[in-house]
CSV table of C-alpha atoms and ligand atoms in Angstrom, one decimal:
chain,number,residue,atom,x,y,z
A,1,MET,CA,47.9,9.7,110.8
A,2,SER,CA,44.4,11.3,110.8
A,3,VAL,CA,41.6,8.8,109.8
A,4,PHE,CA,40.4,11.4,107.3
A,5,ASP,CA,43.7,11.5,105.5
A,6,HIS,CA,44.1,7.7,105.5
A,7,PRO,CA,44.8,6.3,101.9
A,8,GLU,CA,41.9,3.9,102.4
A,9,PHE,CA,39.4,6.5,103.7
A,10,ASP,CA,36.8,6.9,101.1
A,11,ASP,CA,33.9,9.1,102.5
A,12,HIS,CA,33.1,6.5,105.0
A,13,GLU,CA,30.1,7.5,107.0
A,14,GLN,CA,31.0,6.0,110.4
A,15,ILE,CA,34.3,4.7,111.9
A,16,VAL,CA,33.8,3.4,115.5
A,17,TYR,CA,36.4,2.2,117.8
A,18,GLY,CA,35.2,0.0,120.6
A,19,PHE,CA,36.9,-1.1,123.9
A,20,ASP,CA,35.5,-3.4,126.6
A,21,ALA,CA,37.6,-3.6,129.7
A,22,ASP,CA,35.9,-6.7,131.2
A,23,SER,CA,36.1,-9.0,128.1
A,24,GLY,CA,39.2,-7.3,126.6
A,25,LEU,CA,37.4,-6.5,123.3
A,26,ARG,CA,39.2,-4.1,121.0
A,27,ALA,CA,37.3,-3.6,117.7
A,28,ILE,CA,36.6,-1.3,114.9
A,29,ILE,CA,33.5,-1.0,112.9
A,30,ALA,CA,33.5,0.9,109.6
A,31,VAL,CA,30.2,1.7,107.9
A,32,HIS,CA,31.1,2.9,104.4
A,33,ASN,CA,27.8,3.8,102.7
A,34,THR,CA,24.2,3.4,103.6
A,35,ALA,CA,22.6,5.1,100.6
A,36,LEU,CA,20.8,1.9,99.6
A,37,GLY,CA,20.4,0.3,103.0
A,38,PRO,CA,22.3,-0.7,106.3
A,39,GLY,CA,26.0,-1.5,105.9
A,40,LEU,CA,26.1,-5.3,105.8
A,41,GLY,CA,29.5,-6.9,106.3
A,42,GLY,CA,31.4,-9.6,108.2
A,43,CYS,CA,33.2,-9.4,111.4
A,44,ARG,CA,36.8,-10.4,110.9
A,45,VAL,CA,38.5,-11.6,114.0
A,46,PHE,CA,42.4,-11.5,113.6
A,47,ALA,CA,45.5,-10.9,115.6
A,48,TYR,CA,46.4,-7.7,113.9
A,49,PRO,CA,49.9,-6.5,114.9
A,50,ASP,CA,48.4,-3.1,115.7
A,51,ASP,CA,45.2,-1.0,115.2
A,52,ALA,CA,46.7,0.8,112.2
A,53,ASP,CA,46.6,-2.4,110.3
A,54,ALA,CA,43.2,-3.2,111.6
A,55,LEU,CA,42.0,0.2,110.5
A,56,THR,CA,43.5,-0.2,107.0
A,57,ASP,CA,41.7,-3.5,106.6
A,58,VAL,CA,38.3,-2.4,107.8
A,59,LEU,CA,38.2,0.7,105.8
A,60,ARG,CA,39.2,-1.2,102.6
A,61,LEU,CA,36.8,-4.1,103.2
A,62,SER,CA,33.7,-2.0,104.1
A,63,ARG,CA,34.1,-0.1,100.9
A,64,GLY,CA,34.3,-3.3,99.0
A,65,MET,CA,31.1,-4.4,100.6
A,66,THR,CA,29.3,-1.3,99.4
A,67,TYR,CA,30.2,-2.0,95.7
A,68,LYS,CA,29.5,-5.7,96.0
A,69,ALA,CA,25.9,-5.1,97.5
A,70,ALA,CA,25.1,-2.3,94.9
A,71,LEU,CA,26.2,-4.4,92.0
A,72,ALA,CA,24.2,-7.5,93.3
A,73,ASP,CA,21.1,-5.2,93.3
A,74,MET,CA,20.4,-5.2,97.0
A,75,GLN,CA,18.9,-2.6,99.2
A,76,GLN,CA,22.0,-2.8,101.3
A,77,GLY,CA,25.1,-0.7,102.0
A,78,GLY,CA,28.6,-1.7,103.0
A,79,GLY,CA,30.2,-2.1,106.3
A,80,LYS,CA,32.8,-4.4,108.0
A,81,SER,CA,34.1,-4.8,111.5
A,82,VAL,CA,37.4,-6.1,112.8
A,83,VAL,CA,38.2,-7.5,116.3
A,84,LEU,CA,41.8,-7.4,117.3
A,85,ALA,CA,42.1,-10.9,118.8
A,86,ASP,CA,43.6,-14.3,117.9
A,87,PRO,CA,40.3,-16.3,116.8
A,88,ARG,CA,41.8,-19.6,118.4
A,89,ARG,CA,43.5,-18.2,121.5
A,90,SER,CA,42.0,-15.0,122.8
A,91,LYS,CA,38.5,-14.8,121.4
A,92,THR,CA,35.8,-15.6,124.1
A,93,PRO,CA,32.0,-15.6,124.2
A,94,GLN,CA,32.2,-12.5,126.6
A,95,MET,CA,34.1,-10.6,123.9
A,96,MET,CA,31.6,-11.4,121.2
A,97,GLN,CA,28.7,-10.3,123.5
A,98,ALA,CA,30.6,-7.1,124.0
A,99,MET,CA,31.0,-6.9,120.3
A,100,GLY,CA,27.3,-7.3,120.1
A,101,ARG,CA,26.7,-4.4,122.4
A,102,LEU,CA,29.0,-2.2,120.3
A,103,ILE,CA,27.0,-3.2,117.1
A,104,GLN,CA,23.7,-2.5,118.9
A,105,SER,CA,24.9,1.0,120.0
A,106,LEU,CA,25.1,1.9,116.2
A,107,GLY,CA,21.3,1.6,116.0
A,108,GLY,CA,21.3,-0.6,112.8
A,109,SER,CA,23.6,1.3,110.5
A,110,TYR,CA,25.9,-1.8,110.5
A,111,LEU,CA,24.6,-5.4,110.1
A,112,VAL,CA,27.1,-8.0,111.1
A,113,ALA,CA,27.8,-11.5,109.5
A,114,GLU,CA,30.4,-14.2,109.8
A,115,ASP,CA,33.8,-13.7,108.3
A,116,SER,CA,37.3,-15.2,108.7
A,117,GLY,CA,37.9,-15.8,112.3
A,118,SER,CA,34.2,-15.6,113.3
A,119,ASN,CA,31.6,-18.4,113.1
A,120,GLU,CA,28.1,-19.4,113.9
A,121,ALA,CA,28.8,-19.7,117.7
A,122,ASP,CA,30.1,-16.0,117.7
A,123,MET,CA,26.9,-14.8,116.0
A,124,ARG,CA,24.9,-16.6,118.6
A,125,GLU,CA,26.7,-14.8,121.3
A,126,MET,CA,26.1,-11.4,119.5
A,127,VAL,CA,22.5,-12.1,119.0
A,128,LYS,CA,22.1,-12.1,122.8
A,129,GLN,CA,23.1,-8.4,122.7
A,130,THR,CA,22.0,-7.0,119.4
A,131,ALA,CA,19.2,-7.3,116.8
A,132,PHE,CA,21.6,-6.4,114.0
A,133,VAL,CA,23.0,-9.9,113.0
A,134,ALA,CA,22.4,-10.8,109.5
A,135,GLY,CA,20.8,-14.3,109.1
A,136,GLY,CA,19.2,-16.2,111.9
A,137,ALA,CA,16.5,-18.3,110.3
A,138,ALA,CA,16.8,-22.0,110.0
A,139,PRO,CA,16.8,-23.6,106.5
A,140,ILE,CA,13.3,-24.1,105.4
A,141,ASN,CA,13.8,-26.7,102.8
A,142,PRO,CA,16.3,-29.4,102.1
A,143,ASP,CA,17.8,-27.5,99.0
A,144,ASP,CA,18.2,-24.4,101.2
A,145,PRO,CA,21.9,-24.3,102.5
A,146,GLY,CA,20.9,-22.0,105.3
A,147,ASP,CA,21.4,-18.2,105.5
A,148,ARG,CA,24.7,-18.4,107.5
A,149,ASP,CA,26.2,-21.1,105.1
A,150,THR,CA,27.1,-18.7,102.4
A,151,SER,CA,29.7,-21.0,100.7
A,152,ALA,CA,27.1,-23.1,98.8
A,153,ALA,CA,25.3,-19.9,97.6
A,154,THR,CA,28.6,-18.3,96.6
A,155,ALA,CA,29.6,-21.5,94.6
A,156,LEU,CA,26.2,-21.4,92.8
A,157,GLY,CA,26.9,-17.8,91.9
A,158,VAL,CA,30.4,-18.6,90.6
A,159,PHE,CA,29.0,-21.4,88.5
A,160,VAL,CA,26.4,-19.2,86.9
A,161,GLY,CA,29.1,-16.6,86.3
A,162,ILE,CA,31.3,-19.2,84.6
A,163,GLN,CA,28.3,-20.1,82.3
A,164,ALA,CA,27.9,-16.4,81.5
A,165,ALA,CA,31.6,-16.0,80.7
A,166,VAL,CA,31.7,-19.1,78.6
A,167,LYS,CA,28.7,-17.8,76.6
A,168,PHE,CA,30.2,-14.5,76.0
A,169,LYS,CA,33.9,-15.4,75.3
A,170,LEU,CA,33.5,-18.9,73.6
A,171,GLY,CA,29.9,-18.5,72.4
A,172,LEU,CA,29.0,-21.9,74.0
A,173,ASP,CA,25.7,-22.7,75.7
A,174,ASP,CA,27.1,-25.4,77.9
A,175,LEU,CA,30.3,-26.4,79.6
A,176,LYS,CA,30.7,-30.0,78.2
A,177,GLY,CA,34.3,-30.9,77.7
A,178,LEU,CA,35.7,-27.6,78.9
A,179,ARG,CA,38.9,-27.6,81.0
A,180,VAL,CA,38.7,-25.9,84.3
A,181,ALA,CA,41.7,-25.2,86.6
A,182,LEU,CA,40.4,-24.8,90.1
A,183,GLN,CA,42.7,-23.2,92.6
A,184,GLY,CA,41.4,-24.0,96.0
A,185,ALA,CA,39.1,-26.8,96.9
A,186,GLY,CA,37.7,-25.5,100.2
A,187,LYS,CA,34.0,-24.8,101.2
A,188,VAL,CA,33.3,-22.9,97.9
A,189,GLY,CA,35.7,-24.8,95.6
A,190,GLN,CA,34.3,-28.2,96.5
A,191,VAL,CA,30.7,-27.2,95.8
A,192,LEU,CA,31.7,-25.4,92.6
A,193,ALA,CA,33.7,-28.6,91.5
A,194,ALA,CA,30.4,-30.5,91.9
A,195,HIS,CA,28.5,-28.1,89.7
A,196,LEU,CA,31.2,-28.2,87.1
A,197,HIS,CA,31.5,-31.9,87.1
A,198,GLN,CA,27.8,-32.3,86.7
A,199,ALA,CA,27.8,-29.9,83.8
A,200,GLY,CA,30.3,-32.0,82.0
A,201,ALA,CA,33.5,-29.8,82.5
A,202,ARG,CA,36.9,-31.5,83.1
A,203,LEU,CA,38.7,-30.4,86.3
A,204,TRP,CA,42.3,-29.9,87.3
A,205,VAL,CA,42.6,-29.0,91.0
A,206,SER,CA,45.2,-27.6,93.4
A,207,ASP,CA,45.0,-27.1,97.0
A,208,SER,CA,47.7,-26.7,99.7
A,209,TYR,CA,45.7,-29.2,101.8
A,210,ALA,CA,46.1,-32.6,100.1
A,211,PRO,CA,42.8,-34.2,101.5
A,212,ALA,CA,40.9,-31.4,99.6
A,213,VAL,CA,42.5,-32.4,96.3
A,214,ASP,CA,41.9,-36.1,97.1
A,215,PHE,CA,38.3,-35.4,97.6
A,216,CYS,CA,37.9,-33.8,94.2
A,217,VAL,CA,39.9,-36.5,92.4
A,218,GLU,CA,37.6,-39.2,93.9
A,219,LYS,CA,34.3,-37.4,93.6
A,220,PHE,CA,34.8,-35.3,90.3
A,221,ALA,CA,37.4,-37.3,88.4
A,222,ALA,CA,39.6,-34.2,88.8
A,223,LYS,CA,43.3,-34.3,88.1
A,224,ALA,CA,45.7,-33.3,90.9
A,225,VAL,CA,48.0,-30.3,90.2
A,226,ALA,CA,50.8,-28.8,92.3
A,227,PRO,CA,49.8,-25.3,93.7
A,228,GLU,CA,52.6,-23.6,91.8
A,229,ASP,CA,51.4,-25.0,88.5
A,230,ILE,CA,47.7,-24.3,88.5
A,231,ALA,CA,47.7,-20.7,87.1
A,232,GLY,CA,49.7,-21.5,84.0
A,233,LEU,CA,47.7,-24.6,82.9
A,234,ASP,CA,46.6,-25.0,79.3
A,235,VAL,CA,42.8,-24.8,80.1
A,236,ASP,CA,39.8,-22.9,79.1
A,237,ILE,CA,39.0,-21.4,82.6
A,238,PHE,CA,41.0,-20.6,85.5
A,239,SER,CA,38.9,-20.5,88.8
A,240,PRO,CA,40.8,-18.8,91.7
A,241,CYS,CA,38.9,-19.9,94.9
A,242,ALA,CA,41.7,-19.9,97.4
A,243,LEU,CA,43.2,-16.5,98.1
A,244,GLY,CA,43.7,-13.0,96.9
A,245,ALA,CA,46.1,-11.1,94.7
A,246,VAL,CA,46.6,-14.2,92.5
A,247,LEU,CA,46.4,-12.2,89.4
A,248,ASN,CA,49.8,-10.4,89.2
A,249,GLU,CA,52.7,-9.8,86.7
A,250,GLN,CA,53.9,-13.5,87.1
A,251,SER,CA,50.7,-15.3,86.9
A,252,ILE,CA,49.2,-13.2,84.1
A,253,ALA,CA,52.4,-13.7,82.0
A,254,LEU,CA,51.9,-17.5,82.3
A,255,MET,CA,48.1,-17.5,82.0
A,256,LYS,CA,46.7,-19.7,79.0
A,257,ALA,CA,43.1,-19.7,80.1
A,258,LYS,CA,40.8,-17.5,78.1
A,259,ILE,CA,38.4,-16.9,81.2
A,260,ILE,CA,39.2,-16.1,84.8
A,261,ALA,CA,36.1,-16.7,87.0
A,262,GLY,CA,36.3,-17.7,90.6
A,263,ALA,CA,35.2,-16.9,94.2
A,264,ALA,CA,38.4,-15.4,95.8
A,265,ASN,CA,38.2,-11.8,97.0
A,266,ASN,CA,40.6,-9.1,95.7
A,267,GLN,CA,42.1,-11.3,92.9
A,268,LEU,CA,43.8,-8.4,91.1
A,269,ALA,CA,47.1,-7.7,92.9
A,270,GLU,CA,47.0,-4.1,91.6
A,271,PRO,CA,44.1,-2.4,89.8
A,272,HIS,CA,46.2,-2.1,86.5
A,273,HIS,CA,46.3,-5.9,86.3
A,274,GLY,CA,42.7,-5.6,85.0
A,275,LEU,CA,44.1,-3.7,82.0
A,276,ASN,CA,46.8,-6.3,81.5
A,277,LEU,CA,44.2,-9.1,81.3
A,278,LEU,CA,42.1,-7.1,78.8
A,279,GLU,CA,45.3,-6.5,76.5
A,280,ARG,CA,45.9,-10.2,76.6
A,281,GLU,CA,42.4,-10.9,75.8
A,282,VAL,CA,41.6,-12.8,78.8
A,283,LEU,CA,38.0,-12.3,80.0
A,284,TYR,CA,38.1,-11.5,83.8
A,285,ALA,CA,34.8,-11.9,85.7
A,286,PRO,CA,35.3,-9.2,88.4
A,287,ASP,CA,35.6,-10.9,91.8
A,288,TYR,CA,33.0,-9.1,93.8
A,289,ALA,CA,30.4,-9.5,90.9
A,290,ILE,CA,30.9,-13.2,90.6
A,291,ASN,CA,31.3,-14.1,94.3
A,292,ALA,CA,28.2,-12.3,95.6
A,293,GLY,CA,26.0,-15.3,96.0
A,294,GLY,CA,27.0,-15.6,99.7
A,295,ILE,CA,25.9,-12.1,100.5
A,296,ILE,CA,22.7,-12.4,98.6
A,297,ASN,CA,21.9,-15.5,100.6
A,298,LEU,CA,22.4,-13.5,103.7
A,299,TYR,CA,20.2,-10.7,102.6
A,300,TYR,CA,17.1,-13.0,102.7
A,301,SER,CA,16.9,-13.5,106.4
A,302,GLY,CA,14.1,-14.4,108.6
A,303,THR,CA,10.5,-14.3,107.4
A,304,ARG,CA,11.4,-13.2,104.0
A,305,ARG,CA,13.5,-16.2,103.3
A,306,ARG,CA,12.4,-18.4,100.5
A,307,TRP,CA,15.1,-20.4,98.7
A,308,ALA,CA,13.3,-19.9,95.2
A,309,ASP,CA,13.8,-16.2,95.6
A,310,ILE,CA,17.4,-16.4,96.8
A,311,GLU,CA,18.4,-18.7,93.9
A,312,ALA,CA,16.7,-16.4,91.3
A,313,HIS,CA,18.6,-13.5,92.8
A,314,ILE,CA,21.8,-15.4,92.7
A,315,ARG,CA,21.2,-16.3,89.1
A,316,ARG,CA,21.0,-12.7,88.2
A,317,ILE,CA,24.7,-12.6,88.6
A,318,GLY,CA,24.7,-14.0,85.1
A,319,PRO,CA,23.1,-11.1,83.3
A,320,THR,CA,25.1,-8.6,85.5
A,321,LEU,CA,28.3,-10.2,84.2
A,322,GLU,CA,27.0,-10.2,80.7
A,323,GLU,CA,26.3,-6.5,80.9
A,324,ILE,CA,29.9,-5.9,82.4
A,325,PHE,CA,31.5,-8.0,79.6
A,326,LYS,CA,29.5,-6.2,76.9
A,327,ARG,CA,30.2,-2.7,78.2
A,328,SER,CA,33.9,-3.6,78.6
A,329,SER,CA,34.2,-4.8,75.1
A,330,GLU,CA,32.4,-1.8,73.7
A,331,ALA,CA,34.5,0.8,75.7
A,332,GLY,CA,37.8,-1.1,75.5
A,333,LYS,CA,38.0,-0.8,79.2
A,334,PRO,CA,38.8,-3.5,81.8
A,335,THR,CA,35.8,-5.5,83.3
A,336,SER,CA,37.0,-4.4,86.8
A,337,GLU,CA,36.7,-0.8,85.9
A,338,ILE,CA,33.2,-1.2,84.4
A,339,ALA,CA,32.0,-3.2,87.4
A,340,ASP,CA,33.0,-0.2,89.6
A,341,GLN,CA,31.3,2.3,87.4
A,342,MET,CA,28.1,0.2,87.4
A,343,ALA,CA,28.2,-0.2,91.2
A,344,GLU,CA,28.8,3.5,91.7
A,345,ALA,CA,26.0,4.6,89.5
A,346,ARG,CA,23.8,2.7,91.8
A,347,PHE,CA,24.8,3.8,95.2
A,348,LYS,CA,26.0,7.3,94.3
A,349,LYS,CA,22.9,8.5,92.6
A,350,LYS,CA,20.8,8.0,95.9
B,1,LIG,P1,38.1,-22.1,102.5
B,1,LIG,O1,39.1,-21.7,103.5
B,1,LIG,O2,37.2,-23.1,102.9
B,1,LIG,O3,39.0,-22.7,101.2
B,1,LIG,C1,40.2,-22.1,100.7
B,1,LIG,C2,41.0,-23.3,100.3
B,1,LIG,O4,42.1,-22.8,99.6
B,1,LIG,C3,41.5,-24.3,101.4
B,1,LIG,O5,41.2,-25.5,101.1
B,1,LIG,C4,43.0,-23.9,101.4
B,1,LIG,O6,43.7,-25.2,101.9
B,1,LIG,C5,43.3,-23.6,99.9
B,1,LIG,N1,44.4,-22.9,99.8
B,1,LIG,C6,45.1,-21.9,100.5
B,1,LIG,N2,46.2,-21.5,99.9
B,1,LIG,C7,46.3,-22.1,98.7
B,1,LIG,C8,47.3,-22.1,97.6
B,1,LIG,N3,48.3,-21.3,97.6
B,1,LIG,N4,47.0,-22.9,96.5
B,1,LIG,C9,46.0,-23.7,96.5
B,1,LIG,N5,45.0,-23.8,97.5
B,1,LIG,C10,45.2,-23.0,98.6
B,1,LIG,O7,37.5,-20.8,101.9
B,1,LIG,P2,36.2,-20.6,101.1
B,1,LIG,O8,35.1,-20.3,102.0
B,1,LIG,O9,36.1,-21.8,100.1
B,1,LIG,O10,36.6,-19.3,100.2
B,1,LIG,C11,37.4,-19.4,99.1
B,1,LIG,C12,37.7,-18.0,98.6
B,1,LIG,O11,36.5,-17.4,98.2
B,1,LIG,C13,38.3,-17.1,99.7
B,1,LIG,O12,39.2,-16.3,99.1
B,1,LIG,C14,37.2,-16.3,100.1
B,1,LIG,O13,37.5,-15.1,100.7
B,1,LIG,C15,36.4,-16.2,98.9
B,1,LIG,N6,34.9,-16.0,99.2
B,1,LIG,C16,34.3,-16.9,100.0
B,1,LIG,C17,32.9,-16.7,100.2
B,1,LIG,C18,32.1,-17.6,100.9
B,1,LIG,O14,30.9,-17.7,100.9
B,1,LIG,N7,32.7,-18.7,101.6
B,1,LIG,C19,32.3,-15.6,99.7
B,1,LIG,C20,32.9,-14.6,99.0
B,1,LIG,C21,34.4,-14.9,98.6
């Protein structure tokens, strides 16, 4: 199939295939849109069955980054890269350096960051070959989680988003006594659980990794829930922080929560599930609006990094969500659709 006829092709500015015989690197970089700035996005290392799957992933994910950056009010575009390799078995420092050279060859239209399958050590290899690695500065104060540790920043943004959703939907200024079902107590989920616990919310937690649940039970007085039961719990807020496509026909039919607000990417299994949630009067905080804290954190790299500025920017996720909720209720349209419209208005007018 021609790239330009690919169902996920959406006026991407650059799609670059890279191969390095010495290291065995096989990679694709997609820069979706640079109207607001260089295309920022993670480098995913994954053992794709073939390069058609890798292409689909990189086209879809890079587009998503443009929307996320625009909605988070950043002078940044959207990009993504994929390396076709098993991150545990076949990824090597030489391969990551070759990836760095490929990124450098784009001259700055793509800015790389960590993603699933890549980590701090990989970024250090790439930095040897390219100036276009997001982040780099050491944390400059104890409250600063560091620019490559995106999960604490993401969790803060999700917490702020939950507060905004509670205010809009329930008319409450605080979370005291509210019941939250947290799906996934990983890097983001655990920090979010700490914020929620401190704010007086009551927690029900599920994770397929039992020690993660135990941690929340012990630290935050959470109640453990089996993974298959979490989405249907009788709670005020459902917070998906594990995996995508959790909002589907089955889970929406069971949903008793009035608010869905969590960190997971691509929560709606299909776009029309946004409408299903609206019809059931469940307030959905669009995933890429509420989980932008991590990318905002990356945006403030090097000398311009001040945690106070970053935190203030992350806290703007609250007003952005309020605006989405308000417009959604006025227009009778899903919050997911409104978020897309607001993002497009920013990057398409440039
Ligand atoms: P993580 O891998 O640290 O945590 C995910 C947790 O979910 C793990 O503890 C895992 O055991 C658990 N899990 C997996 N399948 C599950 C299931 N079926 N039921 C319950 N638990 C399950 O990842 P993370 O960094 O905490 O990110 C969480 C989500 O947020 C991911 O979807 C990620 O893509 C998204 N996200 C993360 C960031 C970030 O800064 N880390 C930013 C934006 C979006």
